[in-house]
Coordinates of C-alpha atoms in Angstrom, one line a residue:
Chain A
M27 CA -30.0 50.3 24.2
R28 CA -32.4 48.9 21.7
I29 CA -30.7 50.9 18.9
C30 CA -27.4 49.5 19.9
F31 CA -28.7 46.0 19.8
L32 CA -30.3 46.5 16.4
A33 CA -27.0 48.0 15.1
L34 CA -25.2 45.0 16.4
L35 CA -27.6 42.6 14.7
L36 CA -27.2 44.6 11.5
S37 CA -23.5 44.5 11.7
V38 CA -23.5 40.7 12.3
A39 CA -25.9 40.3 9.4
L40 CA -23.8 42.4 7.0
Q41 CA -20.6 40.6 8.1
A42 CA -22.3 37.3 7.5
A43 CA -23.4 38.3 4.1
N44 CA -19.8 38.8 3.1
T45 CA -18.4 35.4 4.0
A46 CA -16.7 32.9 1.8
I47 CA -15.8 29.5 3.3
V48 CA -12.9 27.6 1.7
L49 CA -11.6 24.1 2.4
N50 CA -7.8 23.6 2.3
S51 CA -7.8 19.9 1.7
A52 CA -4.0 19.3 2.2
D53 CA -3.7 21.6 5.2
E54 CA -6.8 20.2 7.0
T55 CA -8.0 23.8 7.5
V56 CA -10.8 26.1 6.6
S57 CA -10.3 29.7 5.5
I58 CA -12.9 32.3 6.2
I59 CA -12.7 35.2 3.7
D60 CA -14.4 38.6 3.8
T61 CA -15.7 38.9 0.3
T62 CA -15.7 42.7 0.4
S63 CA -12.1 43.3 1.5
Y64 CA -10.9 39.9 0.1
N65 CA -9.0 39.3 3.3
V66 CA -8.8 36.0 5.1
T67 CA -10.3 36.8 8.5
K68 CA -9.8 33.4 10.1
T69 CA -8.2 30.0 9.5
F70 CA -8.8 27.0 11.7
R71 CA -8.2 23.3 11.6
I72 CA -11.2 21.2 10.7
G73 CA -10.1 17.5 10.2
K74 CA -8.3 15.3 7.7
E75 CA -8.9 15.8 3.9
P76 CA -11.8 18.2 3.8
H77 CA -12.8 18.1 0.1
H78 CA -16.4 19.0 -0.5
L79 CA -19.1 20.9 1.3
M80 CA -22.9 20.9 1.2
V81 CA -25.7 22.9 2.8
T82 CA -28.1 20.9 5.0
P83 CA -31.6 20.5 3.5
D84 CA -33.1 23.0 5.9
D85 CA -30.5 25.5 4.8
T86 CA -29.2 25.9 8.4
Y87 CA -25.7 24.6 8.3
L88 CA -22.9 24.0 5.9
I89 CA -21.6 20.4 6.1
V90 CA -17.9 19.8 5.5
A91 CA -17.1 16.2 4.5
N92 CA -13.7 15.2 6.1
A93 CA -12.8 12.2 4.0
A94 CA -9.9 10.8 6.0
S95 CA -11.4 11.7 9.4
N96 CA -14.6 9.8 8.6
E97 CA -16.8 12.6 9.8
L98 CA -19.1 15.4 8.8
V99 CA -18.6 18.8 10.5
F100 CA -21.6 21.2 10.6
L101 CA -20.6 24.8 10.4
D102 CA -22.6 28.0 10.8
R103 CA -23.0 29.1 7.1
A104 CA -22.4 32.7 7.9
T105 CA -19.5 32.6 10.4
G106 CA -17.9 29.2 9.9
E107 CA -18.3 28.4 13.6
E108 CA -18.4 24.7 14.3
K109 CA -21.8 23.5 15.5
R110 CA -21.7 19.8 15.4
R111 CA -19.4 16.9 14.5
L112 CA -20.9 13.7 13.3
K113 CA -18.5 10.7 13.5
N114 CA -18.5 7.3 11.7
I115 CA -19.4 8.6 8.3
S116 CA -17.0 6.4 6.4
D117 CA -14.7 8.3 4.0
P118 CA -17.1 10.9 2.7
Y119 CA -15.4 12.5 -0.4
Q120 CA -18.6 14.0 -1.8
I121 CA -22.1 13.9 -0.3
G122 CA -25.5 14.9 -1.6
F123 CA -29.1 14.9 -0.4
S124 CA -31.8 13.4 -2.6
P125 CA -34.7 15.7 -3.5
G126 CA -37.1 15.4 -0.6
N127 CA -34.1 14.8 1.6
K128 CA -35.0 11.2 2.2
Y129 CA -31.4 10.0 1.6
M130 CA -27.9 11.3 1.9
V131 CA -25.5 9.6 -0.5
S132 CA -21.7 9.6 0.2
A133 CA -19.2 8.8 -2.5
S134 CA -15.9 7.3 -1.3
L135 CA -13.4 8.0 -4.1
R136 CA -10.5 6.4 -2.4
L137 CA -12.2 3.2 -1.1
H138 CA -14.5 2.5 -4.0
R139 CA -17.9 2.5 -2.3
C140 CA -21.1 4.5 -2.1
D141 CA -23.0 4.7 1.2
I142 CA -26.7 5.5 1.5
Y143 CA -27.7 7.2 4.8
S144 CA -31.1 8.3 6.0
G145 CA -31.4 12.0 5.2
S146 CA -33.0 12.8 8.5
D147 CA -30.8 11.1 11.1
F148 CA -27.8 10.0 9.1
K149 CA -28.3 6.3 9.9
L150 CA -26.4 4.1 7.6
L151 CA -28.9 2.2 5.4
K152 CA -26.6 0.5 2.8
R153 CA -23.0 0.3 1.8
I154 CA -22.5 -0.5 -1.9
A155 CA -19.2 -1.6 -3.4
T156 CA -18.7 0.1 -6.7
P157 CA -16.1 -0.1 -9.5
K158 CA -13.1 2.2 -8.9
G159 CA -13.3 5.8 -8.0
P160 CA -16.8 7.0 -7.2
S161 CA -16.3 10.7 -7.4
H162 CA -19.3 13.1 -7.8
V163 CA -23.0 12.6 -7.1
I164 CA -26.3 14.1 -8.5
F165 CA -29.9 13.0 -8.3
D166 CA -32.9 13.0 -10.6
K167 CA -35.8 15.3 -9.7
A168 CA -38.0 12.5 -8.3
G169 CA -35.1 11.4 -6.0
A170 CA -35.4 7.9 -7.3
F171 CA -31.8 7.6 -8.5
A172 CA -28.3 8.8 -7.4
F173 CA -26.0 9.1 -10.4
V174 CA -22.3 8.7 -9.6
T175 CA -19.3 9.2 -11.8
L176 CA -16.6 6.5 -11.5
Q177 CA -13.4 8.3 -12.1
D178 CA -11.0 5.3 -12.3
S179 CA -13.2 2.9 -14.2
N180 CA -14.5 5.5 -16.7
E181 CA -18.2 4.8 -16.1
L182 CA -21.4 6.3 -14.8
T183 CA -23.5 4.3 -12.4
A184 CA -27.1 4.8 -11.4
I185 CA -28.1 3.7 -7.9
D186 CA -31.8 2.9 -7.3
L187 CA -32.3 4.6 -3.9
E188 CA -35.4 2.6 -3.0
K189 CA -33.9 -0.8 -3.8
Q190 CA -30.5 0.5 -2.6
Q191 CA -28.7 -1.3 -5.3
V192 CA -26.9 -0.4 -8.6
A193 CA -29.5 -0.1 -11.3
W194 CA -27.2 0.2 -14.3
T195 CA -23.7 1.3 -15.3
I196 CA -22.6 2.7 -18.7
P197 CA -19.2 3.6 -20.1
L198 CA -18.0 7.2 -20.3
G199 CA -14.8 9.1 -21.4
K200 CA -11.6 9.1 -19.5
Q201 CA -11.8 10.0 -15.8
P202 CA -15.3 11.4 -15.5
A203 CA -15.6 13.8 -12.5
G204 CA -18.2 16.5 -11.9
I205 CA -21.8 15.7 -12.7
W206 CA -24.9 18.0 -13.2
M207 CA -28.6 17.5 -14.0
T208 CA -30.2 19.8 -16.5
P209 CA -33.3 21.7 -15.2
D210 CA -35.6 19.7 -17.5
D211 CA -34.4 16.5 -15.6
K212 CA -33.5 15.0 -19.0
H213 CA -29.7 15.2 -19.4
L214 CA -26.8 14.5 -17.2
L215 CA -23.7 16.8 -17.9
I216 CA -20.5 15.1 -17.0
G217 CA -17.1 16.7 -16.9
I218 CA -14.5 14.4 -18.5
L219 CA -11.4 15.2 -16.6
G220 CA -9.0 13.1 -18.7
Q221 CA -10.2 14.7 -21.9
D222 CA -11.6 18.0 -23.1
Y223 CA -15.3 17.7 -23.2
V224 CA -18.6 17.5 -21.3
Q225 CA -20.4 14.2 -22.0
V226 CA -24.1 14.7 -22.3
V227 CA -26.1 11.6 -21.3
D228 CA -29.8 11.0 -21.7
W229 CA -30.1 9.0 -18.5
R230 CA -33.5 7.5 -19.3
A231 CA -32.2 6.1 -22.6
R232 CA -28.8 5.4 -20.9
K233 CA -26.9 6.8 -23.9
T234 CA -24.5 9.6 -24.8
V235 CA -26.3 12.2 -26.9
K236 CA -23.5 14.8 -27.3
K237 CA -20.0 15.8 -26.4
I238 CA -19.5 19.5 -25.7
R239 CA -15.9 20.6 -26.3
T240 CA -14.8 22.8 -23.5
G241 CA -11.1 22.5 -22.5
A242 CA -8.6 20.0 -21.3
G243 CA -9.4 18.6 -17.8
A244 CA -13.2 19.3 -17.8
H245 CA -14.0 19.0 -14.1
N246 CA -16.8 20.5 -12.1
F247 CA -20.1 22.5 -12.4
I248 CA -21.9 25.3 -10.6
P249 CA -25.1 27.0 -11.9
V250 CA -24.8 30.6 -13.0
G251 CA -28.1 31.3 -11.2
D252 CA -30.3 32.2 -14.2
G253 CA -31.8 28.8 -14.5
R254 CA -30.3 28.3 -17.9
H255 CA -26.5 28.3 -17.7
V256 CA -23.8 26.5 -15.8
F257 CA -20.1 27.2 -15.4
L258 CA -17.6 24.3 -15.8
S259 CA -14.0 24.4 -14.6
N260 CA -11.4 23.0 -17.0
R261 CA -8.6 22.1 -14.7
A262 CA -5.8 21.4 -17.2
S263 CA -6.5 24.3 -19.6
N264 CA -7.1 26.8 -16.8
K265 CA -10.3 28.2 -18.1
I266 CA -14.0 28.3 -17.2
S267 CA -16.7 27.4 -19.8
K268 CA -20.2 28.8 -19.7
I269 CA -22.6 26.2 -21.0
D270 CA -26.2 26.8 -22.2
Q271 CA -28.3 23.9 -20.8
Q272 CA -31.0 24.3 -23.4
T273 CA -28.8 24.3 -26.5
L274 CA -26.0 22.3 -24.9
E275 CA -23.4 24.7 -26.4
V276 CA -20.5 26.6 -24.9
V277 CA -21.6 30.3 -25.0
D278 CA -18.7 32.0 -23.2
E279 CA -15.3 31.5 -21.6
L280 CA -13.6 33.0 -18.5
P281 CA -10.1 32.7 -17.1
G282 CA -9.5 30.1 -14.4
P283 CA -5.8 30.2 -13.5
G284 CA -4.0 27.6 -11.3
G285 CA -6.1 24.5 -11.8
P286 CA -9.7 25.7 -11.2
D287 CA -11.8 23.2 -9.2
C288 CA -14.9 24.1 -7.2
M289 CA -16.7 27.4 -7.8
D290 CA -19.5 29.6 -6.5
V291 CA -21.3 32.6 -8.0
S292 CA -21.9 35.8 -5.9
A293 CA -25.6 36.6 -5.2
D294 CA -25.5 39.6 -7.5
G295 CA -24.3 37.4 -10.3
K296 CA -21.2 39.6 -10.9
Q297 CA -18.4 37.5 -9.6
L298 CA -17.3 33.9 -10.0
W299 CA -15.2 32.6 -7.1
M300 CA -13.1 29.5 -7.6
T301 CA -10.5 27.4 -5.8
S302 CA -7.2 27.4 -7.8
R303 CA -6.0 24.0 -6.7
W304 CA -2.3 24.2 -7.8
I305 CA -1.4 27.7 -6.6
R306 CA -2.9 27.7 -3.1
K307 CA -5.3 30.6 -3.9
V308 CA -8.9 31.5 -4.4
T309 CA -9.4 33.3 -7.6
V310 CA -12.2 35.9 -8.1
V311 CA -13.2 36.7 -11.7
D312 CA -15.5 39.5 -12.8
I313 CA -18.0 37.8 -15.0
A314 CA -18.8 40.8 -17.2
T315 CA -15.2 41.9 -17.9
K316 CA -13.8 38.4 -17.8
K317 CA -10.9 39.7 -15.7
V318 CA -9.3 38.2 -12.6
V319 CA -10.0 40.8 -10.0
K320 CA -8.3 39.2 -7.0
Q321 CA -6.3 36.1 -6.0
I322 CA -6.4 35.4 -2.3
P323 CA -3.7 33.2 -0.7
V324 CA -5.3 30.4 1.3
G325 CA -4.0 26.9 2.3
R326 CA -2.6 24.0 0.4
S327 CA -4.8 22.3 -2.3
P328 CA -7.9 24.4 -1.7
H329 CA -11.0 22.5 -2.9
G330 CA -14.5 23.2 -1.8
I331 CA -15.8 26.8 -1.7
Y332 CA -19.0 28.3 -0.5
L333 CA -20.3 31.9 -0.6
Y334 CA -22.9 32.8 2.0
A335 CA -24.4 35.3 -0.4
H336 CA -24.5 33.1 -3.5
A337 CA -26.5 33.0 -6.7
A338 CA -29.6 30.7 -6.9
R339 CA -28.7 27.0 -7.3
K340 CA -30.8 26.6 -10.4
Chain B
M30 CA 10.5 35.1 5.9
W31 CA 9.1 31.6 6.3
E32 CA 6.0 32.7 4.5
A33 CA 8.1 34.1 1.6
I34 CA 10.0 30.8 1.3
S35 CA 6.8 28.8 1.4
N36 CA 5.2 31.0 -1.3
Q37 CA 8.3 30.6 -3.6
F38 CA 8.2 26.9 -3.0
A39 CA 4.5 26.8 -3.9
L40 CA 5.1 28.8 -7.1
L41 CA 7.9 26.4 -8.2
Q42 CA 5.8 23.3 -7.4
S43 CA 2.8 24.7 -9.3
W44 CA 5.0 25.7 -12.2
I45 CA 6.7 22.3 -12.6
F46 CA 3.3 20.5 -12.1
Q47 CA 1.4 22.6 -14.7
I48 CA 4.2 22.8 -17.3
L49 CA 5.6 19.2 -17.1
V50 CA 3.6 16.8 -14.9
Q51 CA 0.0 17.6 -15.7
P52 CA 0.4 17.7 -19.5
A53 CA 2.2 14.3 -19.3
L54 CA -0.7 12.9 -17.2
Y55 CA -3.2 14.3 -19.6
A56 CA -1.4 12.9 -22.7
L57 CA -1.2 9.5 -21.1
G58 CA -4.8 9.4 -19.9
L59 CA -3.8 9.3 -16.3
M60 CA -5.6 12.4 -15.0
S61 CA -7.1 10.4 -12.1
W62 CA -3.6 10.6 -10.6
D63 CA -3.3 14.4 -10.9
E64 CA -3.9 15.2 -7.2
L65 CA -1.5 12.4 -6.1
A66 CA 1.0 13.6 -8.7
F67 CA 0.7 17.1 -7.4
D68 CA 1.6 15.8 -3.9
G69 CA 4.4 13.7 -5.6
T70 CA 5.8 16.9 -7.2
E71 CA 5.9 18.4 -3.7
L72 CA 7.6 15.4 -2.3
F73 CA 10.2 15.4 -5.1
L74 CA 11.0 19.1 -4.6
I75 CA 11.3 18.6 -0.9
G76 CA 13.7 15.7 -1.6
V77 CA 15.9 17.9 -3.8
I78 CA 16.0 20.7 -1.1
E79 CA 16.6 18.1 1.6
L80 CA 19.5 16.6 -0.3
A81 CA 21.0 20.1 -0.8
L82 CA 20.6 21.1 2.8
L83 CA 22.0 17.8 4.1
Y84 CA 25.1 18.5 2.0
V85 CA 25.4 22.1 2.9
I86 CA 25.0 21.5 6.7
F87 CA 26.5 18.1 7.4
R88 CA 29.5 18.0 5.0
P89 CA 31.3 21.0 6.7
L90 CA 30.7 19.2 10.0
E91 CA 32.3 16.1 8.7
L92 CA 35.3 18.1 7.5
L93 CA 35.5 20.0 10.8
A94 CA 35.5 17.0 13.3
P95 CA 35.7 13.7 11.4
V96 CA 35.8 10.4 13.3
E97 CA 37.7 8.8 10.4
Q98 CA 39.9 10.2 7.6
W99 CA 39.6 8.2 4.4
P100 CA 42.1 8.3 1.5
N101 CA 39.1 8.6 -0.9
R102 CA 35.3 8.6 -0.6
R103 CA 34.6 5.8 -3.1
E104 CA 32.5 3.7 -0.8
A105 CA 30.8 6.6 0.8
N106 CA 29.8 8.0 -2.6
V107 CA 27.8 4.9 -3.4
D108 CA 25.5 5.9 -0.6
F109 CA 24.6 9.1 -2.3
L110 CA 23.0 7.1 -5.0
Y111 CA 20.8 5.4 -2.4
S112 CA 19.8 8.9 -1.1
M113 CA 18.9 10.0 -4.6
I114 CA 16.8 6.9 -5.1
T115 CA 15.1 7.1 -1.7
K116 CA 14.4 10.8 -1.5
L117 CA 13.7 11.6 -5.2
G118 CA 12.4 8.5 -6.9
L119 CA 11.8 5.0 -5.6
L120 CA 10.3 5.7 -2.2
P121 CA 7.7 8.3 -3.3
L122 CA 6.8 6.3 -6.3
F123 CA 6.5 3.1 -4.3
F124 CA 4.4 4.9 -1.7
F125 CA 2.0 6.4 -4.2
L126 CA 1.8 3.7 -6.8
V127 CA 1.9 0.5 -4.7
L128 CA 1.3 1.2 -1.0
T129 CA -1.5 3.7 -1.3
P130 CA -3.7 1.6 -3.5
A131 CA -2.9 -1.5 -1.5
F132 CA -3.8 0.1 1.8
D133 CA -6.9 1.8 0.3
Y134 CA -8.1 -1.6 -0.9
L135 CA -7.5 -3.0 2.6
N136 CA -9.2 0.0 4.2
G137 CA -12.2 -0.3 1.8
S138 CA -12.6 -3.9 2.6
L139 CA -12.7 -3.2 6.3
R140 CA -15.4 -0.5 5.7
L141 CA -17.5 -3.0 3.8
A142 CA -17.2 -5.4 6.8
G143 CA -18.5 -2.6 9.0
I144 CA -15.1 -1.6 10.5
I145 CA -13.9 2.0 10.4
P146 CA -10.3 2.2 11.5
P147 CA -10.1 4.8 14.2
N148 CA -8.0 8.0 14.0
L149 CA -5.6 9.0 16.8
E150 CA -7.6 12.2 17.1
D151 CA -10.6 10.2 18.2
F152 CA -8.7 9.3 21.4
V153 CA -6.8 12.5 21.8
P154 CA -9.0 15.3 20.5
A155 CA -6.4 18.0 21.4
L156 CA -4.2 16.8 18.5
K157 CA -6.8 18.2 16.1
D158 CA -6.2 21.7 17.2
S159 CA -2.4 21.7 17.6
P160 CA -0.2 21.0 14.6
V161 CA 3.0 21.0 16.7
L162 CA 1.6 18.5 19.3
S163 CA 0.2 16.5 16.5
A164 CA 3.6 16.4 14.6
V165 CA 5.5 15.4 17.8
T166 CA 3.0 12.7 18.7
Y167 CA 3.1 11.2 15.2
L168 CA 6.9 11.4 15.1
A169 CA 7.1 9.6 18.5
L170 CA 4.7 6.9 17.4
F171 CA 6.3 6.3 14.1
D172 CA 9.7 6.2 15.9
F173 CA 8.4 3.7 18.4
F174 CA 7.3 1.4 15.6
D175 CA 10.5 1.9 13.7
Y176 CA 12.5 1.0 16.9
W177 CA 10.7 -2.4 16.9
R178 CA 11.0 -2.9 13.2
H179 CA 14.7 -2.3 13.6
R180 CA 14.9 -4.8 16.4
L181 CA 13.3 -7.4 14.2
Q182 CA 15.6 -6.5 11.3
H183 CA 18.5 -7.6 13.6
R184 CA 16.6 -10.5 15.2
F185 CA 15.4 -12.5 12.2
G186 CA 18.1 -14.1 10.0
I187 CA 16.2 -13.5 6.7
W188 CA 15.6 -9.9 7.5
W189 CA 19.2 -9.4 8.7
A190 CA 20.3 -10.8 5.3
L191 CA 18.9 -7.7 3.7
H192 CA 19.5 -5.2 6.5
S193 CA 23.2 -6.1 6.9
L194 CA 23.8 -4.2 3.7
H195 CA 23.1 -1.0 5.6
H196 CA 25.7 -2.1 8.2
S197 CA 28.3 -3.1 5.8
Q198 CA 29.4 0.5 5.1
R199 CA 32.9 1.1 6.4
Q200 CA 32.9 4.7 5.3
M201 CA 29.8 5.8 7.2
S202 CA 28.6 9.3 6.3
F203 CA 25.4 11.3 6.4
W204 CA 24.4 9.6 3.1
T205 CA 24.5 6.2 4.7
D206 CA 21.0 6.6 6.3
D207 CA 19.4 5.6 2.9
R208 CA 21.8 2.7 2.1
E209 CA 19.2 -0.1 2.4
H210 CA 18.4 -3.0 0.1
L211 CA 15.5 -2.0 -2.1
L212 CA 13.4 -4.9 -0.9
D213 CA 14.2 -3.8 2.7
Q214 CA 13.0 -0.3 1.8
M215 CA 9.7 -1.7 0.5
I216 CA 9.2 -3.8 3.6
S217 CA 9.9 -0.8 5.8
G218 CA 7.4 1.3 3.7
A219 CA 4.7 -1.3 4.2
W220 CA 5.4 -1.4 7.9
R221 CA 5.0 2.4 8.1
G222 CA 1.9 2.3 5.9
M223 CA 0.3 -0.2 8.2
L224 CA 0.9 2.1 11.1
G225 CA -0.5 5.0 9.1
L226 CA -3.7 2.9 8.5
L227 CA -4.0 2.0 12.1
I228 CA -3.7 5.5 13.5
G229 CA -5.0 7.4 10.4
V230 CA -2.0 9.6 9.9
P231 CA -2.9 12.5 7.5
P232 CA -0.6 13.1 4.5
A233 CA 0.5 16.5 5.7
Q234 CA 1.7 15.0 9.0
F235 CA 3.3 12.0 7.2
L236 CA 5.3 14.5 5.2
V237 CA 6.4 16.4 8.3
V238 CA 7.3 13.2 10.2
T239 CA 9.3 11.9 7.2
L240 CA 11.2 15.1 6.9
I241 CA 12.1 15.5 10.5
S242 CA 13.0 11.9 11.1
G243 CA 14.9 11.8 7.8
A244 CA 17.1 14.8 8.8
I245 CA 17.8 13.4 12.3
E246 CA 18.7 9.9 10.9
S247 CA 21.0 11.4 8.3
F248 CA 22.8 13.4 10.9
S249 CA 23.1 10.4 13.2
H250 CA 25.1 8.6 10.5
A251 CA 27.5 11.5 9.9
N252 CA 31.2 10.9 10.2
V253 CA 31.3 13.4 13.0
R254 CA 32.8 13.2 16.5
L255 CA 29.8 14.6 18.3
S256 CA 27.8 13.7 21.4
F257 CA 24.7 15.4 22.8
G258 CA 25.8 15.2 26.4
A259 CA 24.6 13.0 29.3
I260 CA 21.0 14.1 29.1
G261 CA 20.7 14.8 25.4
E262 CA 22.1 11.4 24.5
R263 CA 19.2 9.9 26.4
I264 CA 16.6 11.8 24.4
L265 CA 17.8 12.2 20.9
V266 CA 20.0 9.9 18.7
S267 CA 23.4 11.6 18.2
P268 CA 26.2 10.6 15.7
R269 CA 28.1 9.1 18.6
F270 CA 25.1 7.1 19.9
H271 CA 24.3 5.7 16.5
R272 CA 27.9 5.0 15.5
L273 CA 27.9 2.4 18.3
H274 CA 25.0 0.7 16.5
H275 CA 27.2 0.4 13.4
A276 CA 30.3 -0.5 15.3
M277 CA 32.0 -3.7 14.1
S278 CA 31.6 -6.5 16.7
V279 CA 29.5 -4.2 19.0
G280 CA 26.5 -3.0 17.1
H281 CA 25.2 -6.4 15.8
D282 CA 26.1 -8.7 18.6
G283 CA 25.0 -9.6 22.2
P284 CA 21.7 -10.9 23.5
H285 CA 19.7 -8.3 21.5
R286 CA 21.8 -8.8 18.4
G287 CA 22.9 -5.2 18.7
C288 CA 22.4 -2.0 20.6
N289 CA 21.1 1.6 20.1
F290 CA 18.4 0.6 17.7
A291 CA 16.4 3.9 18.0
Q292 CA 16.2 6.1 14.9
V293 CA 15.2 9.4 16.4
F294 CA 14.5 9.2 20.1
S295 CA 17.1 7.3 22.1
F296 CA 14.8 6.9 25.1
W297 CA 13.3 3.9 23.4
D298 CA 16.7 2.2 23.9
V299 CA 16.8 3.3 27.5
M300 CA 13.3 2.1 28.1
F301 CA 13.9 -1.3 26.5
R302 CA 17.4 -1.7 27.9
T303 CA 19.2 -1.8 24.6
A304 CA 21.1 1.5 25.1
N305 CA 24.9 1.6 25.1
F306 CA 26.6 4.8 26.1
D307 CA 30.2 3.7 25.7
A308 CA 32.1 6.8 24.6
T309 CA 34.5 5.0 22.2
Y310 CA 34.3 5.7 18.5
H311 CA 34.7 2.3 16.8
P312 CA 35.2 1.4 13.1
T313 CA 32.0 0.5 11.4
G314 CA 31.0 -2.6 9.4
V315 CA 29.9 -6.2 9.9
S316 CA 32.2 -8.6 11.6
D317 CA 32.2 -11.2 8.8
Q318 CA 33.7 -8.6 6.5
N319 CA 37.0 -9.2 8.4
E320 CA 36.7 -12.8 7.3
G321 CA 36.2 -11.9 3.7
A322 CA 32.4 -11.5 3.4
D323 CA 31.6 -9.5 0.3
Y324 CA 28.7 -7.0 0.4
G325 CA 29.5 -5.5 -3.0
G326 CA 31.2 -2.3 -4.0
G327 CA 28.7 -0.8 -6.3
F328 CA 24.9 -0.4 -6.2
W329 CA 23.9 -3.4 -8.4
A330 CA 26.4 -5.7 -6.8
Q331 CA 25.1 -4.8 -3.4
Q332 CA 21.5 -5.5 -4.5
R333 CA 22.4 -8.8 -6.1
L334 CA 24.5 -10.0 -3.1
G335 CA 21.7 -9.0 -0.8
L336 CA 19.2 -11.2 -2.6
R337 CA 21.8 -14.0 -2.5
R338 CA 22.2 -13.7 1.3
L339 CA 18.4 -13.7 1.6
W340 CA 18.1 -16.9 -0.5
Q341 CA 20.9 -18.5 1.6
A342 CA 19.2 -17.5 4.9
W343 CA 15.8 -18.7 3.6
S344 CA 17.1 -22.1 2.5

């Protein structure tokens, strides 16, 4: 009996370790994929316009931000099972927790606002009107600022989290999208969707220090997991750039067919999984051989993706 | 089979978008619109397929059991242009470029004032889990609001000045559904957009609702001698039922300034006592056309004269 129970636990643990969770933003569904067999094991409705996802600070749940449903849905990270639904979170396109988890910031791309919530109980603290198209959010290490790209006004804005107001705003290239902070807390890397580069901003000096040429439609980041490199998806040129965060150079390129968007790296660092936005598929690339090993049909306009067994977020 | 068709469609949409649309957006510095443009590409393709299907299915029916035989289709053919504009160009563009930003602005202002417009699913959670129930509910709701919009189009003189263009067609065919003054189309779009904001209709459902209602409305305008029977006529709008709405001296007169206003579900007319189940197939048109009123023969003349009628009604 005890052996059976242990076997069952082991089986559940193994199954859980092999899960990918994908948000199909135009279908309002979530696809659960077995990362070993590459089969979609389950698809279920989640809510309107699920775009981005984020793990809770205690690493317990995966939060799906349903932009048009005005809600956050908490899923079991391993199975995708719904655990909780939090209403009245206005138009959450992308969310992020400040280091220390004091605040959760929600960017409302469509409605041109950023909302600051308490990171512990999700109580709304402040709603801030911004210029057009607040898109992606990142924080400094101290958790003093939230940096938000403004996709339609071509700017970067810094929100002072204690004062809960905009501290400063600077111009960027056309349609800035994904944003990433280098490990030394010095530079912001910003994917310039309307052009072909990553804009490097020294946020303390509030100035651009470099433009790293990557590919048309530079879009979003995910760390490789080695603490030094990040992958960047180039949506219009269908490729992935590997960027060295120390030298601020492109060191490698991978294929990214069908409009690559969000990505995740497998725990063993061997595979890069990405949503291929324009072809209704998830694409899996072998990082060493730079070959597409699998394309998995999912729903319409797949956006956020999460691997249960993922590489370190550093 | 459906999956195979859907996959082929997705491939075509992706190919057109990545080869033509996205490079143009990139060159013009409009990449912020790429996700909307991707949806727009889908809408355009669906429009092309819809137009082809309408012709393949409804044209043979019109040949098989026509209500009227015309010596030529000169007047009917003008309506095809309206269908092209509505299904392939103007309406999607207007929806994406004007209505969406306008309603997003309104929506954003409400949020800043502390108001989050509710979603229908907040009141009926079952809709979240059933795409079919959800589609039927949204279809019925939109149709209910369209019924009342249509009543107002006949009730108010200034709105009728525009809407009468739709009724001036004497060669009514399945293309006539889209024969509306451009200004009238925009007002109708705003009406629907407002409802979308109120009940939080998702884009996927909006597309489904638009497709189903568009197909039924095209069919109801077909030059076909067809009734859905005693019960069916009280549920769904048939070509016979809707022809009475277009009937000269019948469809635009009386205490309600017309009858059979429903677009998809005829039970709205039954419910609000505006249904007419007379089995006669009347000629279509507006009464004043018998007294020489000119609604224009071609597209631009019809648009110009519509504005003139509006001005006259206004002043």
